Tab-separated table of C-alpha atoms and ligand atoms in Angstrom:
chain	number	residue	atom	x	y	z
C	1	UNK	CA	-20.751	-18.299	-56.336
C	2	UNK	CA	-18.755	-14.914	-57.478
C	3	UNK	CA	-16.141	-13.419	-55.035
C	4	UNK	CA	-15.139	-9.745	-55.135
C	5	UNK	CA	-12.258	-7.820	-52.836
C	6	UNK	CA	-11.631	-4.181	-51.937
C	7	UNK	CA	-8.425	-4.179	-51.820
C	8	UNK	CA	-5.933	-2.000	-49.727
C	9	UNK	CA	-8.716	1.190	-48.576
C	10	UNK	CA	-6.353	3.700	-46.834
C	11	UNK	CA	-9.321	4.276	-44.132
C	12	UNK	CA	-12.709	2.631	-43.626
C	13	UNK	CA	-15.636	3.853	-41.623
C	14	UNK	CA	-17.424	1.256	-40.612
C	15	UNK	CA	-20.443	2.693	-38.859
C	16	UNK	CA	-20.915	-0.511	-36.556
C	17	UNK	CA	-21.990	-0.313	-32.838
C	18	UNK	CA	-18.122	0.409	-31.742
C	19	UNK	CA	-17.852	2.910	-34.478
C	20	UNK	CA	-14.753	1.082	-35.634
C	21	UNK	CA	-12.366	2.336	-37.862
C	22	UNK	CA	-9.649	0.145	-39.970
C	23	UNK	CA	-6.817	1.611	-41.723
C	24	UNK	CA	-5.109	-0.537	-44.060
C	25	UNK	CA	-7.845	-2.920	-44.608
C	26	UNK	CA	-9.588	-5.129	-47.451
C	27	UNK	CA	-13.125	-6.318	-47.375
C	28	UNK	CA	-14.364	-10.045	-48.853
C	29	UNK	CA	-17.298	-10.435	-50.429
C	30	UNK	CA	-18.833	-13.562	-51.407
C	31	UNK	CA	-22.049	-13.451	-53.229
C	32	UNK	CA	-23.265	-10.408	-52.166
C	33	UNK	CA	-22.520	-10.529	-48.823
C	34	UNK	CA	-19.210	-9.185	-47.000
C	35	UNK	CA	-17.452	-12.425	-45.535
C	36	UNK	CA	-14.747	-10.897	-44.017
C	37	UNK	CA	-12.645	-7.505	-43.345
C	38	UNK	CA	-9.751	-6.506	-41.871
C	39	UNK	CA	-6.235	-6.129	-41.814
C	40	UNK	CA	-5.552	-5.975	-45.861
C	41	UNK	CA	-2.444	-8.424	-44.737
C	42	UNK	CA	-4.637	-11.094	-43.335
C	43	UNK	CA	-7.187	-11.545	-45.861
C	44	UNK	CA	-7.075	-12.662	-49.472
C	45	UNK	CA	-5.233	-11.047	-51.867
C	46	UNK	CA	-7.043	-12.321	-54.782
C	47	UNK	CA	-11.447	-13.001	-56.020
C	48	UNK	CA	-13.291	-13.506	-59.120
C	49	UNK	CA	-13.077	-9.298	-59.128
C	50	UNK	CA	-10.674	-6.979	-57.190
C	51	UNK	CA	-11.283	-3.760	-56.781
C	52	UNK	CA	-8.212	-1.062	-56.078
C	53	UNK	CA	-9.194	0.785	-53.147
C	54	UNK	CA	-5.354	2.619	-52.350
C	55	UNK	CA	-5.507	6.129	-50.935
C	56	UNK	CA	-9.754	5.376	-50.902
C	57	UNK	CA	-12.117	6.263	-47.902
C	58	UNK	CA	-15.055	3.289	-47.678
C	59	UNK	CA	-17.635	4.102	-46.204
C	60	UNK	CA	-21.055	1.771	-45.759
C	61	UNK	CA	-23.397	2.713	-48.783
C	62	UNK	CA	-26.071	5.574	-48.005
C	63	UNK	CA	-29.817	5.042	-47.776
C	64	UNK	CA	-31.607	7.355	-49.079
C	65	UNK	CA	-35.621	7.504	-47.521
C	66	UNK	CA	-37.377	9.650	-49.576
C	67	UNK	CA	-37.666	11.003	-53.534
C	68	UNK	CA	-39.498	11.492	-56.455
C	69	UNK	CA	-37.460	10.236	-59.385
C	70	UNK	CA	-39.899	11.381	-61.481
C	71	UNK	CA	-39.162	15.005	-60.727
C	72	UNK	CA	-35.511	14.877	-62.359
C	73	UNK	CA	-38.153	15.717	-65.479
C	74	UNK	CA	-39.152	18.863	-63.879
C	75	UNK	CA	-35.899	20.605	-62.198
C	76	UNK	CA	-35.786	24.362	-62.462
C	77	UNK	CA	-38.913	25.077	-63.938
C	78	UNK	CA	-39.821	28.435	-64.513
C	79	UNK	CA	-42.208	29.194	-62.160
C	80	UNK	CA	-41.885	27.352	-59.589
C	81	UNK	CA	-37.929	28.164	-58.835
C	82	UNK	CA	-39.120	30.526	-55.872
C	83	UNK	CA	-42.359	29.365	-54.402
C	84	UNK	CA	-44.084	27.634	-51.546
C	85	UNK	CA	-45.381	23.982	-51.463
C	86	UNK	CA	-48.745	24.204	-52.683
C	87	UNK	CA	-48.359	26.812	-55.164
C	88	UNK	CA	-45.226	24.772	-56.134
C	89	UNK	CA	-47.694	21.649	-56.618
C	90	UNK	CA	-50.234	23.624	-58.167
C	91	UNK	CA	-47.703	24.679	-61.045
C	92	UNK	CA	-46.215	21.232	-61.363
C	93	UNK	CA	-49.718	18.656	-61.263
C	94	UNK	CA	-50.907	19.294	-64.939
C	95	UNK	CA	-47.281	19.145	-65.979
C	96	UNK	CA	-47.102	15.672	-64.144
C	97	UNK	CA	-50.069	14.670	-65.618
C	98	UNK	CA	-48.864	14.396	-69.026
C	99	UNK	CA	-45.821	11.761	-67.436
C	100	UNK	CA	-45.348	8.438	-69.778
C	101	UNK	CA	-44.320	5.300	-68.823
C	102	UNK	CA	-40.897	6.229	-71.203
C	103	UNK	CA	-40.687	9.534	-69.079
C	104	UNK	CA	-40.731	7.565	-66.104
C	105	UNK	CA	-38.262	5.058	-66.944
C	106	UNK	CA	-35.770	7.579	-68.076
C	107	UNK	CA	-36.594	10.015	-64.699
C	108	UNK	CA	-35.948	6.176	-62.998
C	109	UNK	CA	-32.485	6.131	-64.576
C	110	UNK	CA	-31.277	9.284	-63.907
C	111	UNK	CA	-32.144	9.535	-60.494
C	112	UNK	CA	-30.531	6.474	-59.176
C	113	UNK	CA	-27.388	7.155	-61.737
C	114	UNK	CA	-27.047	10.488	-59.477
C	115	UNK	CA	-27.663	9.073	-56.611
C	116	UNK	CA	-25.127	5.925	-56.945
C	117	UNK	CA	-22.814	8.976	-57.946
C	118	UNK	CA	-22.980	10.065	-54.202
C	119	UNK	CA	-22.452	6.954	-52.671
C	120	UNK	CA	-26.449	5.720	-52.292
C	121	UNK	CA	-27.086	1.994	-52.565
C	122	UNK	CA	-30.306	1.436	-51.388
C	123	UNK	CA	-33.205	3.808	-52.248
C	124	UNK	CA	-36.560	4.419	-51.617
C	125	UNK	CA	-38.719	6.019	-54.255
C	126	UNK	CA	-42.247	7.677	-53.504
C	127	UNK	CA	-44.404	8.106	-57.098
C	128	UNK	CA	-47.485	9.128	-55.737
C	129	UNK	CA	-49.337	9.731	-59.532
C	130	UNK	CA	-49.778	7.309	-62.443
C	131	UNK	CA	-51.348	9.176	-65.388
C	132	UNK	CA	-51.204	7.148	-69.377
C	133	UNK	CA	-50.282	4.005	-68.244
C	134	UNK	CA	-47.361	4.278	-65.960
C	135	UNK	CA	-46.876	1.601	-63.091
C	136	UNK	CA	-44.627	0.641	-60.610
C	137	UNK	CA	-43.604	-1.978	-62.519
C	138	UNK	CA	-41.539	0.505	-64.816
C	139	UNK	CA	-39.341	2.071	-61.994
C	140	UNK	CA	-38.585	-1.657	-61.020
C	141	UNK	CA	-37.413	-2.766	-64.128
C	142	UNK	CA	-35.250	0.077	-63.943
C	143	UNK	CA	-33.488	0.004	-60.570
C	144	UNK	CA	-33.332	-4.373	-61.031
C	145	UNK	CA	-31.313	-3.152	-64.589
C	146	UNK	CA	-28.633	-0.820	-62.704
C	147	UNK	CA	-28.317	-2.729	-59.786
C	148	UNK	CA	-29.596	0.055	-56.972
C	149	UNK	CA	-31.467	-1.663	-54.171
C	150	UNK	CA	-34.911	-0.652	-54.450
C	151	UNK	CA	-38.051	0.081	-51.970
C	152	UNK	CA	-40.381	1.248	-54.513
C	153	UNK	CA	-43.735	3.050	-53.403
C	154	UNK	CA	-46.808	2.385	-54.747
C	155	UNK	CA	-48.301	6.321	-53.986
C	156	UNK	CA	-51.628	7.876	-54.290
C	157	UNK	CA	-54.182	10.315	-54.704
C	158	UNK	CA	-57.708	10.111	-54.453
C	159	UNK	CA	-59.052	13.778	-53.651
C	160	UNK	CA	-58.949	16.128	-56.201
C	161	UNK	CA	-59.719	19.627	-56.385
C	162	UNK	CA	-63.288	18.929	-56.754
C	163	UNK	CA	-63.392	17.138	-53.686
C	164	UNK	CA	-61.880	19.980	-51.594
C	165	UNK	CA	-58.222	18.627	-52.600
C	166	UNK	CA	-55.309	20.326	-53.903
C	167	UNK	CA	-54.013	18.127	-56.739
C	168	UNK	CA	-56.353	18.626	-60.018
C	169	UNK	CA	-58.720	15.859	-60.446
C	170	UNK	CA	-56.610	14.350	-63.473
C	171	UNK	CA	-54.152	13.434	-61.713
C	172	UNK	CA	-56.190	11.556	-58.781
C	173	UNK	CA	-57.229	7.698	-58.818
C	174	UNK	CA	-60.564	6.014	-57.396
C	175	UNK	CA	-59.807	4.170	-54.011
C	176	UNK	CA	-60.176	0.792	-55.343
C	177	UNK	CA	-58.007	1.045	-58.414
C	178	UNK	CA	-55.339	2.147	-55.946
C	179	UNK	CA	-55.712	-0.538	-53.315
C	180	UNK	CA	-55.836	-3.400	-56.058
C	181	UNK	CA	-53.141	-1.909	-58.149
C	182	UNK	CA	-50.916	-1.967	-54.628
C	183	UNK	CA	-51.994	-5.103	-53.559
C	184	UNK	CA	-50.998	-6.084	-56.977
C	185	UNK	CA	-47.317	-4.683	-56.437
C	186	UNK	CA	-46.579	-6.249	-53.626
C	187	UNK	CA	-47.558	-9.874	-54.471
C	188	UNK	CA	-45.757	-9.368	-57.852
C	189	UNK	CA	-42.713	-8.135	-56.412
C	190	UNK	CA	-42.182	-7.244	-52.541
C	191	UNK	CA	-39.339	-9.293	-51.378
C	192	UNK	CA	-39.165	-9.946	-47.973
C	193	UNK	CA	-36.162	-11.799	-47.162
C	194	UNK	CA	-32.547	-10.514	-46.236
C	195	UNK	CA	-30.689	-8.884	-48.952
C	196	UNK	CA	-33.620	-8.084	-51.209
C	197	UNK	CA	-33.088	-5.873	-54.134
C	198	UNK	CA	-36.998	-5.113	-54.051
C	199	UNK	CA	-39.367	-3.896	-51.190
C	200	UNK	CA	-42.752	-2.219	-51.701
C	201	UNK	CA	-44.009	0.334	-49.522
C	202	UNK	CA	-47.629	1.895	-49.755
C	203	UNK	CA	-47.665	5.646	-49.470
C	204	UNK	CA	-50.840	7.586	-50.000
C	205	UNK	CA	-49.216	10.899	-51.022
C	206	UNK	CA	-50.690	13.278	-48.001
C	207	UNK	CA	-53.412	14.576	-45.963
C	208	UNK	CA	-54.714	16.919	-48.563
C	209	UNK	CA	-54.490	14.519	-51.184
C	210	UNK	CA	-56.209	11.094	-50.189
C	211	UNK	CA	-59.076	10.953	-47.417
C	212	UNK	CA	-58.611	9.572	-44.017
C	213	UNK	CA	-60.373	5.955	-45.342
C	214	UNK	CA	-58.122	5.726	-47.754
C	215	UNK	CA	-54.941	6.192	-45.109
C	216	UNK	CA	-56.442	3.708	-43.190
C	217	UNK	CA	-56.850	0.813	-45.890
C	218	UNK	CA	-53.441	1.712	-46.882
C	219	UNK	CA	-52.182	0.870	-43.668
C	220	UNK	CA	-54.650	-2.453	-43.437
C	221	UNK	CA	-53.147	-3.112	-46.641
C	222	UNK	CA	-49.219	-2.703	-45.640
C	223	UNK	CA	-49.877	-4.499	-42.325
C	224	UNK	CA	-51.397	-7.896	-43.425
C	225	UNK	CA	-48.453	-7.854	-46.027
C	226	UNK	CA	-45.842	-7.119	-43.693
C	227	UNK	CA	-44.571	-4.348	-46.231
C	228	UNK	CA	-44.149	-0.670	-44.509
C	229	UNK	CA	-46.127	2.087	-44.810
C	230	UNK	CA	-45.010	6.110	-45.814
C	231	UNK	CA	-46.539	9.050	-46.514
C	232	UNK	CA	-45.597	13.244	-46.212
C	233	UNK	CA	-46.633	14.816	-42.878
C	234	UNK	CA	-45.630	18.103	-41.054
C	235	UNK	CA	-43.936	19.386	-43.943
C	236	UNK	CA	-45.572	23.544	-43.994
C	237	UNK	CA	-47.545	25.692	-41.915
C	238	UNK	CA	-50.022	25.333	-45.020
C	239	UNK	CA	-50.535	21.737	-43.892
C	240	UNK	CA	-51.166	22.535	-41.003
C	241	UNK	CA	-53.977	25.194	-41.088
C	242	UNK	CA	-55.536	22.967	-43.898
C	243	UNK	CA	-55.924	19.795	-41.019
C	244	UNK	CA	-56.908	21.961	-38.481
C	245	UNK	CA	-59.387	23.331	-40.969
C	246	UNK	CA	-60.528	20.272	-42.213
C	247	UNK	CA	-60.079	17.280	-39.695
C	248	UNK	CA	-59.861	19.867	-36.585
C	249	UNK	CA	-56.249	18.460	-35.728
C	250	UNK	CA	-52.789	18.940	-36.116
C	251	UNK	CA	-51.321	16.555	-38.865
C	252	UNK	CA	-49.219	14.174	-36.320
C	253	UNK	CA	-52.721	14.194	-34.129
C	254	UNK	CA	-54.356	13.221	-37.665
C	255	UNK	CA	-51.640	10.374	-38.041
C	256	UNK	CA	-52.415	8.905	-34.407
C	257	UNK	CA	-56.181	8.814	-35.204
C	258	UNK	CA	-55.095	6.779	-38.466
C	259	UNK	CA	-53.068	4.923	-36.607
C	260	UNK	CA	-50.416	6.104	-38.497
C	261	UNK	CA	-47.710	5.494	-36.107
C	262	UNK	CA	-45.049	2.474	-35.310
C	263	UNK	CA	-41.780	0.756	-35.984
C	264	UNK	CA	-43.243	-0.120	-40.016
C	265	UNK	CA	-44.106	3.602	-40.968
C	266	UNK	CA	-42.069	6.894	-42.051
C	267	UNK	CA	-42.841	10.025	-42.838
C	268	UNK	CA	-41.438	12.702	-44.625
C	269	UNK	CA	-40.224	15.890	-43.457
C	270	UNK	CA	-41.477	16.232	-40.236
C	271	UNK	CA	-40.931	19.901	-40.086
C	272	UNK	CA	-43.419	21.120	-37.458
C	273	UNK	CA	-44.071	18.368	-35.036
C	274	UNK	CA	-44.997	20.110	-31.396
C	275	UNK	CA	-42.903	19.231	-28.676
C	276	UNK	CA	-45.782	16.794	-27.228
C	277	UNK	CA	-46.337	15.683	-31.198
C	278	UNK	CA	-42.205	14.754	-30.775
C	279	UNK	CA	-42.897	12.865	-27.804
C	280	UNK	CA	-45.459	10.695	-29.583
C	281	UNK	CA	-43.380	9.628	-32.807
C	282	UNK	CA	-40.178	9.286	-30.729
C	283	UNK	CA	-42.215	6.589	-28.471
C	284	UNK	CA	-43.789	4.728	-31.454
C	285	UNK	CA	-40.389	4.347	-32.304
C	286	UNK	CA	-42.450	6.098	-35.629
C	287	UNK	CA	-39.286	6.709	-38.419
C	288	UNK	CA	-38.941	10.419	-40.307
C	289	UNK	CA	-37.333	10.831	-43.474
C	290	UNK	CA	-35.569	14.523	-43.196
C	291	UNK	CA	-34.944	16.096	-46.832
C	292	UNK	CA	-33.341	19.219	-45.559
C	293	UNK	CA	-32.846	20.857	-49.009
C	294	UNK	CA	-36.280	20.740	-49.796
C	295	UNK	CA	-37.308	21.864	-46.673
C	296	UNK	CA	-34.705	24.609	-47.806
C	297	UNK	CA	-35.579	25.331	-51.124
C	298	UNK	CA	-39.425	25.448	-50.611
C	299	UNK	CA	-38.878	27.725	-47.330
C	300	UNK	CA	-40.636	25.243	-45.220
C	301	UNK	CA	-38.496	25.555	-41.652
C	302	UNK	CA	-36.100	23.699	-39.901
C	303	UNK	CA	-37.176	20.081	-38.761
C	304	UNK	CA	-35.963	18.913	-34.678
C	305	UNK	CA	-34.123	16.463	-35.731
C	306	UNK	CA	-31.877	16.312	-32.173
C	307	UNK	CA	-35.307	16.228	-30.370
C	308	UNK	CA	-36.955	13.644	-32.449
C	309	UNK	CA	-33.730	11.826	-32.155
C	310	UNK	CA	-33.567	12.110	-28.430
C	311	UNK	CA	-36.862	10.796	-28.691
C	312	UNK	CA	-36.202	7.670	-29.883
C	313	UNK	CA	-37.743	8.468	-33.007
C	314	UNK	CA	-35.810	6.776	-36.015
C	315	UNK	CA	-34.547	9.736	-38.264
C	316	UNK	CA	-32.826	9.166	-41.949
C	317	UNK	CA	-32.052	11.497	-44.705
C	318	UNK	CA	-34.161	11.996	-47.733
C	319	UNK	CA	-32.816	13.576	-51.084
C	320	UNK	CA	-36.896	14.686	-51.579
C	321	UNK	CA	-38.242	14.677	-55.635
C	322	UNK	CA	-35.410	16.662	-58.135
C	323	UNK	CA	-38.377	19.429	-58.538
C	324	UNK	CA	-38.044	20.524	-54.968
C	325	UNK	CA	-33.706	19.945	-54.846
C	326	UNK	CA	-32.973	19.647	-57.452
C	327	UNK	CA	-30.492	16.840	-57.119
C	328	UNK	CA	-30.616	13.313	-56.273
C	329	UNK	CA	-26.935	14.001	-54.932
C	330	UNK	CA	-27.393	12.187	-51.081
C	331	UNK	CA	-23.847	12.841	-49.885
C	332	UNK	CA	-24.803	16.382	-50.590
C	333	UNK	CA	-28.022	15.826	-48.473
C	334	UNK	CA	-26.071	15.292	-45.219
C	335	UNK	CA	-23.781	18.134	-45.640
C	336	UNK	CA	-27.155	20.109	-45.991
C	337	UNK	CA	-28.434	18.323	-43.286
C	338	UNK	CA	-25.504	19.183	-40.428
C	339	UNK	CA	-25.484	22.888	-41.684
C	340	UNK	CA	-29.317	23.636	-41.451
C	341	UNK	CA	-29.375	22.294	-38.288
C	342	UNK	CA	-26.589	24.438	-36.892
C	343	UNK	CA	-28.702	27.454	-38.431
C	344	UNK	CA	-31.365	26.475	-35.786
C	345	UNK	CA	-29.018	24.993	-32.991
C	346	UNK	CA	-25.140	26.735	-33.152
C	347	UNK	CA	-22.072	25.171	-34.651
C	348	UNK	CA	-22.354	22.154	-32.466
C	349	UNK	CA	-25.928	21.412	-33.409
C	350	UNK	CA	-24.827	18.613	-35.745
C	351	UNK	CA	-21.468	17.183	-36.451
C	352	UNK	CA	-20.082	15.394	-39.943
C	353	UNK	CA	-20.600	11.977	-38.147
C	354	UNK	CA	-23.760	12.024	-36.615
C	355	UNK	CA	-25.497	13.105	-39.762
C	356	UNK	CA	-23.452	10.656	-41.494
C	357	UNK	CA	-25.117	7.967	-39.347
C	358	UNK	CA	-27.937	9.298	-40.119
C	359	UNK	CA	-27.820	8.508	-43.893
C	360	UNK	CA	-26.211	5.298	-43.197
C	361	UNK	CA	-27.678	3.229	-40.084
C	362	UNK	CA	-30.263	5.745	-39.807
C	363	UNK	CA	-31.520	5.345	-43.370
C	364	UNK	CA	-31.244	1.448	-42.415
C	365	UNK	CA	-33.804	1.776	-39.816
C	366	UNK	CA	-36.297	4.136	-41.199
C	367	UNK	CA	-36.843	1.549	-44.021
C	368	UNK	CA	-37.049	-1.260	-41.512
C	369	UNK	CA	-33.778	-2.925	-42.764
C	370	UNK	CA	-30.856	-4.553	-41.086
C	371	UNK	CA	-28.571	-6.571	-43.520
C	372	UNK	CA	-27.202	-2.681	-44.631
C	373	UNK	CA	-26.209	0.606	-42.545
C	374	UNK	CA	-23.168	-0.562	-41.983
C	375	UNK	CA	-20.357	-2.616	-42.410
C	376	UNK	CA	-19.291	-5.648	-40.561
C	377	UNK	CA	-19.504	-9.715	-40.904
C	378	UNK	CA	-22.580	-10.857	-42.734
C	379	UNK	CA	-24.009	-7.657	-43.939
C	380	UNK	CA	-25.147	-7.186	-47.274
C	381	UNK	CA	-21.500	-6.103	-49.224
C	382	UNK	CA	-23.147	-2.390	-50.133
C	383	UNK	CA	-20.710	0.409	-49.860
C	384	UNK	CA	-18.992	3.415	-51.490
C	385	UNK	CA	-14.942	4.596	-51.717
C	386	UNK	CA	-13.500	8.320	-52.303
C	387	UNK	CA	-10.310	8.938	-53.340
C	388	UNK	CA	-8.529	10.731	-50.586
C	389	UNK	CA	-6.127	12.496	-53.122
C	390	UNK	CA	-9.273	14.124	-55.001
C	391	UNK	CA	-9.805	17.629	-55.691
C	392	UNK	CA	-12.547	18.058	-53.534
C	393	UNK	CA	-11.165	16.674	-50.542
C	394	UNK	CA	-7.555	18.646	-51.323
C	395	UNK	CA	-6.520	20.195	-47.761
C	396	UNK	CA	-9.178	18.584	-45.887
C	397	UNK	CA	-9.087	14.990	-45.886
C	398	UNK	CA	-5.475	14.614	-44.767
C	399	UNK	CA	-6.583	15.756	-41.525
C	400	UNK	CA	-9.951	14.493	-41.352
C	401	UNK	CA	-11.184	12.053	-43.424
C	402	UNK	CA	-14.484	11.304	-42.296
C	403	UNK	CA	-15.668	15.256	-41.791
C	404	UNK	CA	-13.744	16.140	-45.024
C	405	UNK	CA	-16.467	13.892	-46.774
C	406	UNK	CA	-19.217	15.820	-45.425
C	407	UNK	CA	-17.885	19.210	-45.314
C	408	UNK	CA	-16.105	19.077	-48.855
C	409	UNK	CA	-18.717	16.612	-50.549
C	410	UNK	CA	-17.432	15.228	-52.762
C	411	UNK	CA	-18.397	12.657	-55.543
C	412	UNK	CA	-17.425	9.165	-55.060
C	413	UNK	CA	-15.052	6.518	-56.645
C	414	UNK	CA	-16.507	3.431	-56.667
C	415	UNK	CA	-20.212	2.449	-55.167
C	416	UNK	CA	-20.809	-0.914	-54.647
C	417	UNK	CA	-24.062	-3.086	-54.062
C	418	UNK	CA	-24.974	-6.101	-53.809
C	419	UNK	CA	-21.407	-7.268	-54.273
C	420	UNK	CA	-21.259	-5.281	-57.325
C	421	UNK	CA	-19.116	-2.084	-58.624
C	422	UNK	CA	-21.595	-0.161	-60.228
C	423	UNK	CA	-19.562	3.117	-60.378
C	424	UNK	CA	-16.128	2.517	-61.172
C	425	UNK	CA	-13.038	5.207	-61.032
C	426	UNK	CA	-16.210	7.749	-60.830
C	427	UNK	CA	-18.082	6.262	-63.884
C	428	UNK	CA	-20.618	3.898	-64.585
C	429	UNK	CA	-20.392	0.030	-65.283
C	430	UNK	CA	-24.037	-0.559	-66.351
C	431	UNK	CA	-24.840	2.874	-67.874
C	432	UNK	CA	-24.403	4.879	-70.733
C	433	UNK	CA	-24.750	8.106	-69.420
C	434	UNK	CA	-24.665	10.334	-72.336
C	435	UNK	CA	-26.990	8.688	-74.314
C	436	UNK	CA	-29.524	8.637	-70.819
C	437	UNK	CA	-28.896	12.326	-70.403
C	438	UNK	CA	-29.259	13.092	-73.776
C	439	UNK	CA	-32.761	11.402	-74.091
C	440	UNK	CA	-34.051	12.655	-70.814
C	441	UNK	CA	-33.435	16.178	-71.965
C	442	UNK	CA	-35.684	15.420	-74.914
C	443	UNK	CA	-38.500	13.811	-72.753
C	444	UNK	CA	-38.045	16.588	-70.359
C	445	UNK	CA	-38.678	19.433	-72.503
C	446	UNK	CA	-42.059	17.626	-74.333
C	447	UNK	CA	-43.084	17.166	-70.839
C	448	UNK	CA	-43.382	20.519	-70.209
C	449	UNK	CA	-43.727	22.329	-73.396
C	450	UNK	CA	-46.380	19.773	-74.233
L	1	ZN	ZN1	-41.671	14.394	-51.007
């Protein structure tokens, strides 16, 4: 039994159905789950660990529903700074392909260090290629070793350029390894009960990466496990012309005939659903990951994120891989997020607070969870605090605290999961950062100068 208080937050955004807000107000945690809040007065004043939340914003802890940690080893790149998706994946495969399991352990590290930076405390990771020797099992031992809550994909590809496919075929897997090796992951270490710190997820990579049987035994696979299914869909007109070329559909029309749809799958990006194609995920109640800076940086459009809402489709944010970002910073993400959609929509397209929601309950759904999102009795005690009086937030947050976090963006204070400060007055309690940055700089560069 270990007890931890926030003590004194100046404001905290709860994100429950009401949308209440507390001022003045401590949170209890017991074992990793938030026992009470409230009135700072009328709760304890003392647990095994008190943290100081004075002049703090809380805030429940993001979700983020889509990345590639591996890509934090292949940001910038020459090359591929100012091109579209598939030349961008052309460049990067045979650079992936030379990936080690110590590549991917640091890449592991230095994407959830950014992302706990932000505020994120549960994240979903999509690795999608597994060339000498790296496994799941890697990123796992990572995220277990910070502390980030973790739904880790076991990704694939099976159809390589030989086969009409765009990856190269060295970086694509036979069918069976890939349905054994995720069947593996799962019994080894999905967790399906509340407050789990590990989820698997099955996520062949994309339509012109794996073939249609393989998308299907995937989601055979996910479904007599219970675990949820994710892949990329409706992310470029390139996709697009390639399904209608290939498969004679549209890629959401593809999806239904997989029977790719429902409350336990996600895709993302979801750039260039049709109106009818909207109607379809929004009644599947079918979730989309939106990554609006990679949609950004690879030129890719401007997902309908208020339609697929309106929908009923459930929407979350997505930082996308650090070679299409390039950073893992999720806070950053909704900011992004409310201003591309007023580039498509007008000013009031989006506001600081709905796209908040989106990265907090929102993320929450997509991943099929509800012991985090937000904050109240009996949820999982996962949540981050800004300092009010920080630069970033100078002039802003003393009229507006809540928009001031998404307009200013800043980085946070303190995140907390599980019950436990991970970042602490803006630094790390499990991490040596230097020393991680230092050594990922070094597997970086033989990565691609190799
Ligand atoms: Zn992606």
């Amino acid at each position: 039994m270990s007890t931890l208080l926030i003590r004194d937050a100046a404001h905290v955004e709860t994100f429950d159905a009401a949308d209440r807000v507390l001022r003045d107000a401590s949170i209890f945690v017991r074992d990793g789950a938030i026992e009470a809040l409230g009135p700072a007065a009328a709760l304890p004043r003392e647990a095994d660990r008190v943290v100081d939340a004075r002049g703090c914003i809380v805030i429940p802890g993001l979700v983020n529903t889509h990345h590639h940690f591996y890509q934090t080893l292949t940001r910038a790149v020459p090359g591929t700074q100012d091109v579209e998706l598939f030349d961008w994946l052309v460049a990067l495969y045979p650079v992936w392909a030379r990936l080690t399991p110590a590549a991917l352990r640091s890449a592991t590290t230095v994407a959830c260090a950014e992302l706990l930076l932000s505020g994120c405390t549960t994240a979903s990771d999509h690795t999608y290629l597994w060339p000498n020797g790296c496994r799941i099992d890697d990123e796992i031992a990572v995220a277990r070793h910070i502390g980030l809550r973790f739904h880790a994909s076991r990704g694939s590809m099976s159809v390589g350029q030989s086969h009409g496919g765009l990856p190269p075929d060295a970086v694509v897997e036979d069918e069976a390894s890939i349905l054994a090796d995720t069947q593996r992951a799962i019994e080894t270490f999905h967790d399906a009960e509340p407050f789990a710190m590990t989820r698997v997820v099955v996520a062949p990579c994309s339509p012109f990466s794996v073939s249609p049987d393989l998308m299907r035994e995937s989601l055979a696979l996910a479904r007599s496990y219970g675990v949820h299914a994710h892949t990329h869909l409706a992310e470029t007109l390139d996709e697009e012309r390639f399904c209608l070329e290939r498969f004679n559909c549209r890629p959401v029309e593809l999806a239904e005939d997989l029977g790719w749809l429902g409350a336990d799958v996600w895709h993302a990006h979801m750039v260039h659903p049709s109106p009818a194609e909207v109607g379809i995920l929004g009644a599947t109640r079918t979730g989309v990951a939106h990554c609006p800076t990679s949609n950004m940086r690879l030129g890719s459009g401007i997902a309908p994120i208020g339609a697929l809402l309106a929908a009923g489709a459930r929407v979350g944010l997505g930082v996308d891989g650090s070679a299409s970002n390039d950073s893992s910073h999720l806070l950053d993400e909704v900011r992004h997020a409310m201003l591309l959609q007023r580039v498509a929509g007008g000013a009031s397209a989006a506001s600081a607070r709905e796209m908040l929601r989106l990265a907090t309950r929102g993320g929450a759904a997509v991943l099929g969870r509800d012991d985090v999102g937000y904050l109240a009795v009996g949820m999982a005690a996962d949540l981050a605090g800004v300092r009010l009086d920080s630069l970033a937030l100078a002039g802003g947050a003393v009229h507006d605290p809540l928009a001031a976090l998404v307009f200013c963006r800043p980085n946070v204070d303190f995140t907390i999961v599980n019950g436990k400060p991970l970042v602490e007055h803006g630094a790390f309690t499990t991490l040596d950062i230097e020393r991680v940055v230092a050594q990922h700089n070094e597997l970086a560069r033989a990565l691609v100068s190799a």
